[in-house]
Short mmCIF file of C-alpha atoms and ligand atoms in Angstrom, two decimals:
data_model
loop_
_atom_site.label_atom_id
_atom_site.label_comp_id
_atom_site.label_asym_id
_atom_site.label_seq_id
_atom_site.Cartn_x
_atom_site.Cartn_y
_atom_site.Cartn_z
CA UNK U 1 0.00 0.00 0.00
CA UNK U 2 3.11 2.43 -0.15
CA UNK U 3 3.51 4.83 -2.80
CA UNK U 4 -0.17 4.83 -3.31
CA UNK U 5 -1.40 7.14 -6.24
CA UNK U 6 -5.30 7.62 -6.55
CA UNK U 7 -4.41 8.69 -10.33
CA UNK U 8 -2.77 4.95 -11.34
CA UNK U 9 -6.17 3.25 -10.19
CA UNK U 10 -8.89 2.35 -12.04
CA UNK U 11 -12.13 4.54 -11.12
CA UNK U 12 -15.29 2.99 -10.90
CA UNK U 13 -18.09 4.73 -13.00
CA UNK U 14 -19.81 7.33 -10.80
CA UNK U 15 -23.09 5.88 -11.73
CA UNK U 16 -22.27 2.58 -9.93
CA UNK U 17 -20.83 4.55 -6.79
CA UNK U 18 -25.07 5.56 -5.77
CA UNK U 19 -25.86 3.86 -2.30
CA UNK U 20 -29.38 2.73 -1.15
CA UNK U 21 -31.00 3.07 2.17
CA UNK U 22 -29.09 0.19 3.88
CA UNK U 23 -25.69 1.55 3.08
CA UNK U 24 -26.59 5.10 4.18
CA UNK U 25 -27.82 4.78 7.46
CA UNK U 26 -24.94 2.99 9.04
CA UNK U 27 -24.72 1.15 12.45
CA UNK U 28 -23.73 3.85 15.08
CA UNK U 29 -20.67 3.16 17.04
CA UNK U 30 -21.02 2.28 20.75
CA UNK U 31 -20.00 5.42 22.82
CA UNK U 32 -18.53 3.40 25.21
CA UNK U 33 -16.11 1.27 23.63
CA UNK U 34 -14.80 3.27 20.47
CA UNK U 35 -11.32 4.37 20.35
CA UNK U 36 -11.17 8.27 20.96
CA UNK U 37 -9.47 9.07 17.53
CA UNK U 38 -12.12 7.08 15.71
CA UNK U 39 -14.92 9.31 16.43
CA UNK U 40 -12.41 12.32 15.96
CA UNK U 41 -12.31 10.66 12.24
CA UNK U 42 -15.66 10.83 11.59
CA UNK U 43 -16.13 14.17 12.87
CA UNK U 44 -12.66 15.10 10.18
CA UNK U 45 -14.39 12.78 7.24
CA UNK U 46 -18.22 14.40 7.94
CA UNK U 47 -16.79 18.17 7.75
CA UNK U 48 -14.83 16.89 4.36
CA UNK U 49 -17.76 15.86 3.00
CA UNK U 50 -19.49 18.59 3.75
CA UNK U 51 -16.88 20.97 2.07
CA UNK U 52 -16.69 18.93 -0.90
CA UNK U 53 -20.94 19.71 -0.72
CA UNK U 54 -20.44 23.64 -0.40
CA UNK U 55 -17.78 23.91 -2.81
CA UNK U 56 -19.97 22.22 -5.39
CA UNK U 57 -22.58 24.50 -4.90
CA UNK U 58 -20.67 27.58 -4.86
CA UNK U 59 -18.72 26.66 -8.36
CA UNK U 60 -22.31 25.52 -9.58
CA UNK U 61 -23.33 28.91 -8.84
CA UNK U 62 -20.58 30.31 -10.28
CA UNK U 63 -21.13 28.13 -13.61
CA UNK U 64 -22.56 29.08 -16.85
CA UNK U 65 -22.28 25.70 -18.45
CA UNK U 66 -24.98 23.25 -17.80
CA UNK U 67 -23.69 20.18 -18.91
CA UNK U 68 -20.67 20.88 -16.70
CA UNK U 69 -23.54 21.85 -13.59
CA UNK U 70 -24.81 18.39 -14.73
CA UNK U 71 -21.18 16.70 -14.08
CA UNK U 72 -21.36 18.71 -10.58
CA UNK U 73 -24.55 18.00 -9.63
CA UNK U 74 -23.62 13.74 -9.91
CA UNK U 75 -20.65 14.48 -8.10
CA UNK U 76 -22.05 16.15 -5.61
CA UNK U 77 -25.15 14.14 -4.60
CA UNK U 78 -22.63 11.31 -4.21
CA UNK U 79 -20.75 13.02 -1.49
CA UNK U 80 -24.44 14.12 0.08
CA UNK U 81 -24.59 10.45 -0.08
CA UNK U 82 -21.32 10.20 2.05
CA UNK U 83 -22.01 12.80 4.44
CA UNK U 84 -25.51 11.10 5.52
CA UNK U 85 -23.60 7.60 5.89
CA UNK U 86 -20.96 8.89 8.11
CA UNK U 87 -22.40 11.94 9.73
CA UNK U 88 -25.00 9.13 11.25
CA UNK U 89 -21.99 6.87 12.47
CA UNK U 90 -22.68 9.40 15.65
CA UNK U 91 -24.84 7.33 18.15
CA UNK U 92 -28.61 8.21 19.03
CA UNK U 93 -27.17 8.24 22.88
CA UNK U 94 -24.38 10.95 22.37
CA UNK U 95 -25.16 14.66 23.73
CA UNK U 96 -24.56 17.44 21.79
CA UNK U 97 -21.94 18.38 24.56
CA UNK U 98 -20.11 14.81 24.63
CA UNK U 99 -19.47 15.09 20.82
CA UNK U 100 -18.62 18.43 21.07
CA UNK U 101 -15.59 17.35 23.41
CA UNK U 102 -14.53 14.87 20.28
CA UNK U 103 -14.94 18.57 17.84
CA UNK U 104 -12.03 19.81 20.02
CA UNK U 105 -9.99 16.83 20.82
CA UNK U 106 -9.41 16.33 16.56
CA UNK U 107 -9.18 20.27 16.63
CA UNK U 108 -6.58 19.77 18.85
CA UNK U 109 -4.64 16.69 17.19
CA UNK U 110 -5.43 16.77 13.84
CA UNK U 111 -3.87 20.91 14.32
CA UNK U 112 -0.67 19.54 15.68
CA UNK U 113 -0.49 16.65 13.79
CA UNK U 114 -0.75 19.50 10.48
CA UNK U 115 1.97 21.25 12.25
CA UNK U 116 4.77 19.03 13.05
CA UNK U 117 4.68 18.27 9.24
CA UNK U 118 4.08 21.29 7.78
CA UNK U 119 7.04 22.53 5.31
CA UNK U 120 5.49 25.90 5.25
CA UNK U 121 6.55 28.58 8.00
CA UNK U 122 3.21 30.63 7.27
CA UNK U 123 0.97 27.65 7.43
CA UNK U 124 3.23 26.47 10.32
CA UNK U 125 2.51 29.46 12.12
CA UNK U 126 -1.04 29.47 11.76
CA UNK U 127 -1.18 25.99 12.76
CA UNK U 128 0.37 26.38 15.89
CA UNK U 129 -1.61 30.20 16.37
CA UNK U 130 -4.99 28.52 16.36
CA UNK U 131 -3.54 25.54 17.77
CA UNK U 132 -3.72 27.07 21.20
CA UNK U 133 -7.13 28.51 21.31
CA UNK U 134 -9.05 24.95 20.34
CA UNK U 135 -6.64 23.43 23.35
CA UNK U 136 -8.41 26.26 25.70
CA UNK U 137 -11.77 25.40 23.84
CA UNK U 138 -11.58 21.52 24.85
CA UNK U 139 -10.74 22.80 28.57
CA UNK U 140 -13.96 25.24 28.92
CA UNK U 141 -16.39 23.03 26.87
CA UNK U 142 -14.87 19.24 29.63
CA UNK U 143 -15.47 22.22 32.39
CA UNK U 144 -19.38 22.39 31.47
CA UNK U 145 -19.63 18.74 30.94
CA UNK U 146 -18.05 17.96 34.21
CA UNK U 147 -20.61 20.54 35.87
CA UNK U 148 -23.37 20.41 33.96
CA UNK U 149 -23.47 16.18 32.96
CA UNK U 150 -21.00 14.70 35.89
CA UNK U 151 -19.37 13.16 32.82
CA UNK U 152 -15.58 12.26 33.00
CA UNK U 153 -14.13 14.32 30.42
CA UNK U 154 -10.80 12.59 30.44
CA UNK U 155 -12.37 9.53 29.87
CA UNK U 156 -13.97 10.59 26.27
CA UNK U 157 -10.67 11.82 25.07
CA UNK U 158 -9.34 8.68 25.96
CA UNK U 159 -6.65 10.03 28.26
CA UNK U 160 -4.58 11.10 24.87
CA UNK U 161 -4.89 14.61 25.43
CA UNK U 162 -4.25 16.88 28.01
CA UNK U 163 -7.38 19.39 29.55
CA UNK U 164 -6.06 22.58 30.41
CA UNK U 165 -5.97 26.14 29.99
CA UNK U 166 -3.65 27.51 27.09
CA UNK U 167 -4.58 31.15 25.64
CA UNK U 168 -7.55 31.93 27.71
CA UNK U 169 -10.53 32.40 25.37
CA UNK U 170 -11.37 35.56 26.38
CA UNK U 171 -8.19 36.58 24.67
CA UNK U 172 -9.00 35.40 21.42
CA UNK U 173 -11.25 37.72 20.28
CA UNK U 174 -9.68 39.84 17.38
CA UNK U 175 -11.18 42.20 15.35
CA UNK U 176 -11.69 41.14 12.06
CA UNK U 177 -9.40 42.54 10.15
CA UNK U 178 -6.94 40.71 12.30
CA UNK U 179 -7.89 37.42 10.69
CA UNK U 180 -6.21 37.02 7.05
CA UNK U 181 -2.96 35.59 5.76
CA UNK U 182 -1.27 36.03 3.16
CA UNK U 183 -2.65 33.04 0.74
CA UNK U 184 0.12 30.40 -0.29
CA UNK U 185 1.12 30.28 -4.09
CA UNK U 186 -0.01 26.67 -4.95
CA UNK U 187 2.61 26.43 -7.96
CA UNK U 188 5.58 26.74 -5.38
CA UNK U 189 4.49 24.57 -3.02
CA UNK U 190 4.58 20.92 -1.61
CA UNK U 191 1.55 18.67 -2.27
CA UNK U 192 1.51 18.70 1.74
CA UNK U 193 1.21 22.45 2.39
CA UNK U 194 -1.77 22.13 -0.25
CA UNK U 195 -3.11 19.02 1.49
CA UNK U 196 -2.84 20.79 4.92
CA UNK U 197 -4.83 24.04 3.86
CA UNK U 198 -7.62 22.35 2.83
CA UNK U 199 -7.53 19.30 5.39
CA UNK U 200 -7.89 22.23 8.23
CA UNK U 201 -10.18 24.70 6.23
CA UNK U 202 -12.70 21.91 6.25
CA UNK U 203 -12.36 20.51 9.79
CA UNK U 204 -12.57 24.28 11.40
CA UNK U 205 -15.42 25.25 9.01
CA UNK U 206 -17.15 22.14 10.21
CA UNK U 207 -16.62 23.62 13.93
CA UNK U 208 -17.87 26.55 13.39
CA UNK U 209 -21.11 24.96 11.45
CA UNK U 210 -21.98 22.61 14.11
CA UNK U 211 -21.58 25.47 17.30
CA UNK U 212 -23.92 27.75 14.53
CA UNK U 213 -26.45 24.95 14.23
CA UNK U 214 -26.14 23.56 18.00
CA UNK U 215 -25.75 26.78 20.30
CA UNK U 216 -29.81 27.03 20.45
CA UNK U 217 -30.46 23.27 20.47
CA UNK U 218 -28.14 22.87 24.08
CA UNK U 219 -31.09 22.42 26.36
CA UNK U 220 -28.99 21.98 29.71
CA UNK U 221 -28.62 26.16 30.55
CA UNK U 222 -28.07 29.17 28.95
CA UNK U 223 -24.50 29.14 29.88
CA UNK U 224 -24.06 26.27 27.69
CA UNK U 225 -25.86 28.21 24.89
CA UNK U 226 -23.85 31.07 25.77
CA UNK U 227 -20.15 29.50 25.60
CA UNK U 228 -21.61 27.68 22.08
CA UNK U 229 -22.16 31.49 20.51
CA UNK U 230 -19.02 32.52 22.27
CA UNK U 231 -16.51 30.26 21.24
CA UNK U 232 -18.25 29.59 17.85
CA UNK U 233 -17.08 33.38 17.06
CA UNK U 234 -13.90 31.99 17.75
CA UNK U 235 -14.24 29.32 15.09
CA UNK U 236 -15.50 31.89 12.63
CA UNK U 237 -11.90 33.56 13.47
CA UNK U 238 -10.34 30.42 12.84
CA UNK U 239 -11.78 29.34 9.07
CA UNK U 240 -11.22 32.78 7.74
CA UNK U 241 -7.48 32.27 9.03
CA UNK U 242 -7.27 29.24 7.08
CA UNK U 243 -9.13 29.55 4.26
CA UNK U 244 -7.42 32.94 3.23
CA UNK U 245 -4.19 30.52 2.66
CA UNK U 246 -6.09 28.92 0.39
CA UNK U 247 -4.49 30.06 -3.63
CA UNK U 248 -6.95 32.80 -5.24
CA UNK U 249 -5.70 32.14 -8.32
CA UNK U 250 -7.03 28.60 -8.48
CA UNK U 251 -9.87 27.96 -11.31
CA UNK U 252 -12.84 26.51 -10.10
CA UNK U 253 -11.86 22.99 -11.87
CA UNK U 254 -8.08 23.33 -10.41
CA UNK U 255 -9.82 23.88 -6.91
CA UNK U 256 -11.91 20.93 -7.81
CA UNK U 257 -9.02 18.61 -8.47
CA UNK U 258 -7.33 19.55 -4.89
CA UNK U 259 -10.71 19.03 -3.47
CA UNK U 260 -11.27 15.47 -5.09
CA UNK U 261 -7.28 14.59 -4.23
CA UNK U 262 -7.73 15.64 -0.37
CA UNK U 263 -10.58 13.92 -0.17
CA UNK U 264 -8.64 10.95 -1.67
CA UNK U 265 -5.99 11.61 0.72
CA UNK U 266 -7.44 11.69 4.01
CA UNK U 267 -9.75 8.49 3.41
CA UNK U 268 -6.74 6.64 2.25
CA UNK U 269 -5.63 7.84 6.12
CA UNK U 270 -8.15 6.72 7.54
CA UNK U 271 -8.37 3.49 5.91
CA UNK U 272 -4.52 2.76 7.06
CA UNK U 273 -4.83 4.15 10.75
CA UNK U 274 -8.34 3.15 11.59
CA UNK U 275 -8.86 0.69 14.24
CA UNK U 276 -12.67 -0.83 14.07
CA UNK U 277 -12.86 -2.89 11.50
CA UNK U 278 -16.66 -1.84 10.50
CA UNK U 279 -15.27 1.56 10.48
CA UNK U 280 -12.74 0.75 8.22
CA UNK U 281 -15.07 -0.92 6.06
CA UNK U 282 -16.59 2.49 5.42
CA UNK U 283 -13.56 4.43 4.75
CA UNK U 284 -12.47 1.82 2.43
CA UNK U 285 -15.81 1.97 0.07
CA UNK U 286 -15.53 5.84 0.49
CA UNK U 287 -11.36 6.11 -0.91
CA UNK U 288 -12.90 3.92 -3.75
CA UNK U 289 -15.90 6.74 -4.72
CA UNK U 290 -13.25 9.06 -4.21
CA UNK U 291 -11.03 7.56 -6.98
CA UNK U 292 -13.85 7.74 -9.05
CA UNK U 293 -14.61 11.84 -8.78
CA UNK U 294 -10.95 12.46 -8.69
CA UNK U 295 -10.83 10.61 -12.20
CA UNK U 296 -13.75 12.79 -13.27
CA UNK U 297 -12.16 16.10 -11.73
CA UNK U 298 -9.04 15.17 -13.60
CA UNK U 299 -11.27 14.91 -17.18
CA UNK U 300 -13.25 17.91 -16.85
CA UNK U 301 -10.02 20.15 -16.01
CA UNK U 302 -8.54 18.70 -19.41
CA UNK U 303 -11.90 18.95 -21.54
CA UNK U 304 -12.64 22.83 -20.45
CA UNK U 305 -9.46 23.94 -19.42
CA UNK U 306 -7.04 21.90 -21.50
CA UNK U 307 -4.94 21.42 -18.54
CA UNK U 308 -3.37 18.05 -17.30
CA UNK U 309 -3.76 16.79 -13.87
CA UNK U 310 0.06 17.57 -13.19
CA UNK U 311 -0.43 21.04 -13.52
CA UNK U 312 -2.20 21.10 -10.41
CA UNK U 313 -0.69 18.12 -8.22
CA UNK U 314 2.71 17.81 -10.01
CA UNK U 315 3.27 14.00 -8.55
CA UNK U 316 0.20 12.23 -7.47
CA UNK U 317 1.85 9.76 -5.52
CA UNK U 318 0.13 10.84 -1.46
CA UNK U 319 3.02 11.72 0.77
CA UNK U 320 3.01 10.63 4.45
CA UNK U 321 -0.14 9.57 5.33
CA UNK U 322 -2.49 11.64 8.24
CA UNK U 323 -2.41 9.41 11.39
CA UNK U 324 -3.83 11.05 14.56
CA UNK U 325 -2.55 10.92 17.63
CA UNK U 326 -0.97 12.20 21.21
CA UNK U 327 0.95 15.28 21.19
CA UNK U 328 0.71 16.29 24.71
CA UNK U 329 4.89 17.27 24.56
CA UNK U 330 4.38 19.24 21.20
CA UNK U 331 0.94 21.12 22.72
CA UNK U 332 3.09 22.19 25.85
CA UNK U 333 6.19 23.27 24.01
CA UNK U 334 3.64 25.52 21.89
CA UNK U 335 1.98 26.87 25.08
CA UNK U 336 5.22 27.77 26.89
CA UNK U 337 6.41 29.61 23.98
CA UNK U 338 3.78 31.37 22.16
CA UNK U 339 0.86 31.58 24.40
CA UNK U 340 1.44 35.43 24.99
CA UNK U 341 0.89 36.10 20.66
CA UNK U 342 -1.88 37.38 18.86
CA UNK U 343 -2.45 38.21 15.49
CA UNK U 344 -1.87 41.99 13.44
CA UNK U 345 -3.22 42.61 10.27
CA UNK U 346 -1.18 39.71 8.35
CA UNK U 347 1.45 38.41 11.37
CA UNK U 348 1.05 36.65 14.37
CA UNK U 349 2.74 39.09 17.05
CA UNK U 350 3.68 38.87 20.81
CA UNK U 351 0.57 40.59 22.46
CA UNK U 352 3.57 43.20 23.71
CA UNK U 353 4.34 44.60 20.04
CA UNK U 354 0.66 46.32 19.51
CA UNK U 355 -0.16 49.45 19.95
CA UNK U 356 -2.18 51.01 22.72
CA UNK U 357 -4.91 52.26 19.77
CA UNK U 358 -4.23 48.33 17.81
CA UNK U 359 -7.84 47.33 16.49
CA UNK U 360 -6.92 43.93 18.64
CA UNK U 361 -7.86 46.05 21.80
CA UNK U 362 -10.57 48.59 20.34
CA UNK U 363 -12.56 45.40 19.40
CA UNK U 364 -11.87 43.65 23.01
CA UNK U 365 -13.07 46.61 24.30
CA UNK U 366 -16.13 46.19 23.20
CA UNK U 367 -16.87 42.90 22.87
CA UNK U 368 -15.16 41.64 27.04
CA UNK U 369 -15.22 45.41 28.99
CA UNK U 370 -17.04 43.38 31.39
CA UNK U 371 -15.69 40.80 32.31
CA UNK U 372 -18.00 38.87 34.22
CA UNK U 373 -20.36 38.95 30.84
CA UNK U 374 -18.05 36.46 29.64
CA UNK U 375 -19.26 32.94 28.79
CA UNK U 376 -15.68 31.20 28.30
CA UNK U 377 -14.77 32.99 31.67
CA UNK U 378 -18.34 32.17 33.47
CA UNK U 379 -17.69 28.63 33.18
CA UNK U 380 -14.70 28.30 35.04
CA UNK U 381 -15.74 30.41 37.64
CA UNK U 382 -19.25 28.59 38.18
CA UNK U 383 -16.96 24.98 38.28
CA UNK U 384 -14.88 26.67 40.70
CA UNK U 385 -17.90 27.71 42.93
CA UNK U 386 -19.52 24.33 42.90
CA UNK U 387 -16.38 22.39 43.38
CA UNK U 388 -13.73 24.35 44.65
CA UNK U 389 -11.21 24.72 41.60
CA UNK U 390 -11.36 24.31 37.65
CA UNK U 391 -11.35 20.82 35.87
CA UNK U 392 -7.95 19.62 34.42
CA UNK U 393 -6.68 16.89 32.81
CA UNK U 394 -2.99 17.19 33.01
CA UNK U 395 0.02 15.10 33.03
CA UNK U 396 2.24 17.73 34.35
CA UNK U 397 1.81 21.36 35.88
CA UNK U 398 0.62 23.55 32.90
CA UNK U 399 3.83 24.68 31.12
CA UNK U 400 3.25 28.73 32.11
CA UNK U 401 3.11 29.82 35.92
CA UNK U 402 0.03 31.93 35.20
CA UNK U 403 -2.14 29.26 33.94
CA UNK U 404 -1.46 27.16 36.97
CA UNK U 405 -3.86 28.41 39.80
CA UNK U 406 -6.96 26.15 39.39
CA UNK U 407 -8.99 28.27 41.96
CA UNK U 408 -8.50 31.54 39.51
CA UNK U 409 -9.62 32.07 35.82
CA UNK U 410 -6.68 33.62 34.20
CA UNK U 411 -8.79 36.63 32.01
CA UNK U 412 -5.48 39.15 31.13
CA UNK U 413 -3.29 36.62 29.49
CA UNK U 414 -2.62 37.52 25.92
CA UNK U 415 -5.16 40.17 26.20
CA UNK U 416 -3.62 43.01 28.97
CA UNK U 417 0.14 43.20 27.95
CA UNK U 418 1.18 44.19 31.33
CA UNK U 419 0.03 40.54 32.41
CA UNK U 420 1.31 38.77 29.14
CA UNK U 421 4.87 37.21 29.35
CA UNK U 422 6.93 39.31 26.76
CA UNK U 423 9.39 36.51 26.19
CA UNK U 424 6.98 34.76 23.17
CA UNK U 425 8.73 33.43 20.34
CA UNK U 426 6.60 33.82 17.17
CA UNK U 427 6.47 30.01 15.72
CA UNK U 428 7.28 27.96 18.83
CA UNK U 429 10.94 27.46 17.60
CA UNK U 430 14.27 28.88 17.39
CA UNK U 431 15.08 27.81 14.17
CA UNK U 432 14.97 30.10 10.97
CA UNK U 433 11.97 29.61 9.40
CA UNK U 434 11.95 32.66 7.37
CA UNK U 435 12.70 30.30 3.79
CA UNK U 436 8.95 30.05 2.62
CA UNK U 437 8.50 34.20 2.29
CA UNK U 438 8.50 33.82 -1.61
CA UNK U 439 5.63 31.42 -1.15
CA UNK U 440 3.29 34.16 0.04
CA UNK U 441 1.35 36.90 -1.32
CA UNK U 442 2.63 39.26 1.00
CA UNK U 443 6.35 38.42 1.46
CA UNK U 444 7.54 38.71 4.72
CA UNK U 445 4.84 37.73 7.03
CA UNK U 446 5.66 37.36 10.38
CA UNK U 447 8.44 39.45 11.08
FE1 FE2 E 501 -16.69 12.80 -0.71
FE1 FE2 E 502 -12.24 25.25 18.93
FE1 FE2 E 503 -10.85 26.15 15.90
FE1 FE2 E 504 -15.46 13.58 -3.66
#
């Protein structure tokens, strides 16, 4: 199964690839008994498909050709088709709440995972940026769960990653013009970097769809509904951070190709890493429709646009494959070294650099001048008050002094810069990282 490349197989025709009823409504895994990362790639494979759904409607929106609408519109109720099969994989029994914990947990691997790989500085960057804020995410959302259900949250992420604070939420609120990157020049860059863009685009996107959808469905409080609206602004921070790496200059049918190849990509993952057999069962029927739309992407780039396949994705073969799991030393080198950043316009900053008139703090200002109004910052203190001190999950003290007092919220890290530690390195390492600047629209990014 090394060297694997989707383009030397033989599709299926897409006709063959429709499912009836018994194939789309799957048997639901047991809550109790499936490995962690599983359900974190179902959650990754049901936000995929769901990309793969809004990008076909956008593009046939976009489209004044209806026979190619009518290739799109096959495509695309095939991976409707998907998405029902696997988004349903989610048992009847699990609360909105529990499965939110699994949302955070892949936000939280699958981020690192991305990182540690990552060729590109700038992508590396805001990797490791956002990395931070879904680690402090997983720690508010086990805190209401623990309160609000009595429901071990160490248990559901299978003791594989760490519950703590990292940047406190409350310090994640930018304004928005503080959310875009430079996008990444897909003709320069390595298949991964192109892989990883789109891999996280759809996984945060599907975060911030399911807190949109869910926040007025929680039916435990309204501090639950609260921290849902709260932190899904957050997420909304998070996909425009991503997706503006994405390359404008893609055509639709390029962008289609990358689509069709990621989606290739990441089931071939999950087919290779996935440890319930039934599961893999699914993943390995899905890779196989996948084949199939990739070899149609690849056709209907060369009939409209006259352009080869290896235009776009220069070598098919997949590199290293996407296999989830701990990075508890990673997550902690990350927090002790850039916890204290935010983002600028285009760079991610020490909090320290800013300006006292920065938009960072006019919009903070607004949003958190009270500070008890504050959702991500209520929960805390209401576990504190019913149990004495916050809930953790930790292996070792929390890397930074000020996020260690478990009978105190922290609300002024990386948000007052008199309380922010002002030795931050930008990208969590020391060495020079500064070799992808021609890859970027802008240049020099984070310096
Ligand atoms: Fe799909
Ligand atoms: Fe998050
Ligand atoms: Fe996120
Ligand atoms: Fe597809």
């Amino acid at each position: 199964m090394h060297n694997f490349n989707p383009f030397d197989e033989k599709p299926v025709p897409i006709e063959k690839t429709f499912m009836d009823w018994s194939v789309i409504y799957p048997c639901s895994y047991n809550k109790e008994e499936t490995d962690a990362y599983t359900k974190c790639r179902i959650v990754l494979m049901n936000g995929t498909e769901f990309e793969a759904q809004w990008f076909s409607r956008n593009f046939s929106r976009h489209c004044p050709d209806n026979d190619l609408r009518r290739e799109l519109a096959i495509l695309r109720r095939i991976e409707q088709q998907q998405q029902k099969r696997i988004s349903c994989l989610k048992p009847k029994n699990e609360s909105i709440l529990e499965h939110t914990i699994t949302y955070e947990q892949l936000a939280v691997d699958l981020t690192s995972v991305l990182a540690k790989q990552e060729p590109n500085c700038t992508v590396r960057n805001a990797l490791n940026f956002a990395l931070l804020e879904d680690f402090d995410h997983l720690f508010r959302y086990s805190n209401l769960l623990d309160l609000e259900y009595g429901i071990c949250p160490e248990k559901l992420v299978g003791g594989y990653t760490e519950i703590m604070p990292a940047r406190p939420t409350i310090s994640e609120h930018r304004h928005p013009v503080d959310s875009i990157f430079p996008y990444v020049n897909n003709k320069k860059s390595d298949i991964l970097t192109k892989l990883n863009i789109n891999i996280i685009t759809a996984a945060e996107q599907q975060t911030m769809n399911y807190y949109m959808n869910v926040a007025p469905l929680y039916d435990k409080s309204d501090l639950g509904r609260r921290l849902y609206q709260e932190i899904g602004l957050i997420e909304e921070e998070h996909v425009s951070q991503y997706e503006s790496l994405k390359d404008t200059t893609s055509t639709w049918l390029e962008d289609l190709l990358l689509h069709e190849y990621t989606e290739c990509y990441l089931y071939y993952s999950c087919l290779l890493t996935e440890c319930d057999p039934c599961i893999r069962g699914i993943w390995e029927e899905c890779l196989c429709q996948e084949i199939s739309h990739l070899h149609k992407a690849k056709d209907l780039l060369y009939q409209y646009e006259r352009k080869d396949w290896q235009q776009v994705i220069p070598c098919g073969t997949f590199p290293q494959i996407l296999c989830l799991r701990p990075n508890i030393d990673y997550v902690r080198k990350i927090i002790a070294t850039t916890t204290g950043n935010t983002q600028s316009c285009s760079s991610i900053v020490p909090l320290g650099s800013l300006s006292p008139c920065a938009p960072f703090f006019e919009y903070q200002d607004i949003m958190n001048h009270d500070v008890c109004c504050v959702p991500s910052h209520n929960v805390i203190d209401a576990r504190i008050d019913c149990k004495g001190k916050d809930y953790r999950f930790q292996t070792a003290p929390n890397p930074l002094p000020e996020l260690r007092n478990r009978c105190e919220d922290n609300v002024t890290l990386a948000r007052i810069p008199e309380c922010t530690p002002s030795e931050t390195s930008v990208c969590g390492t020391t060495e020079n990282c500064c070799q992808c600047k021609a890859n970027t629209s802008e240049g020099t990014v984070f310096w």
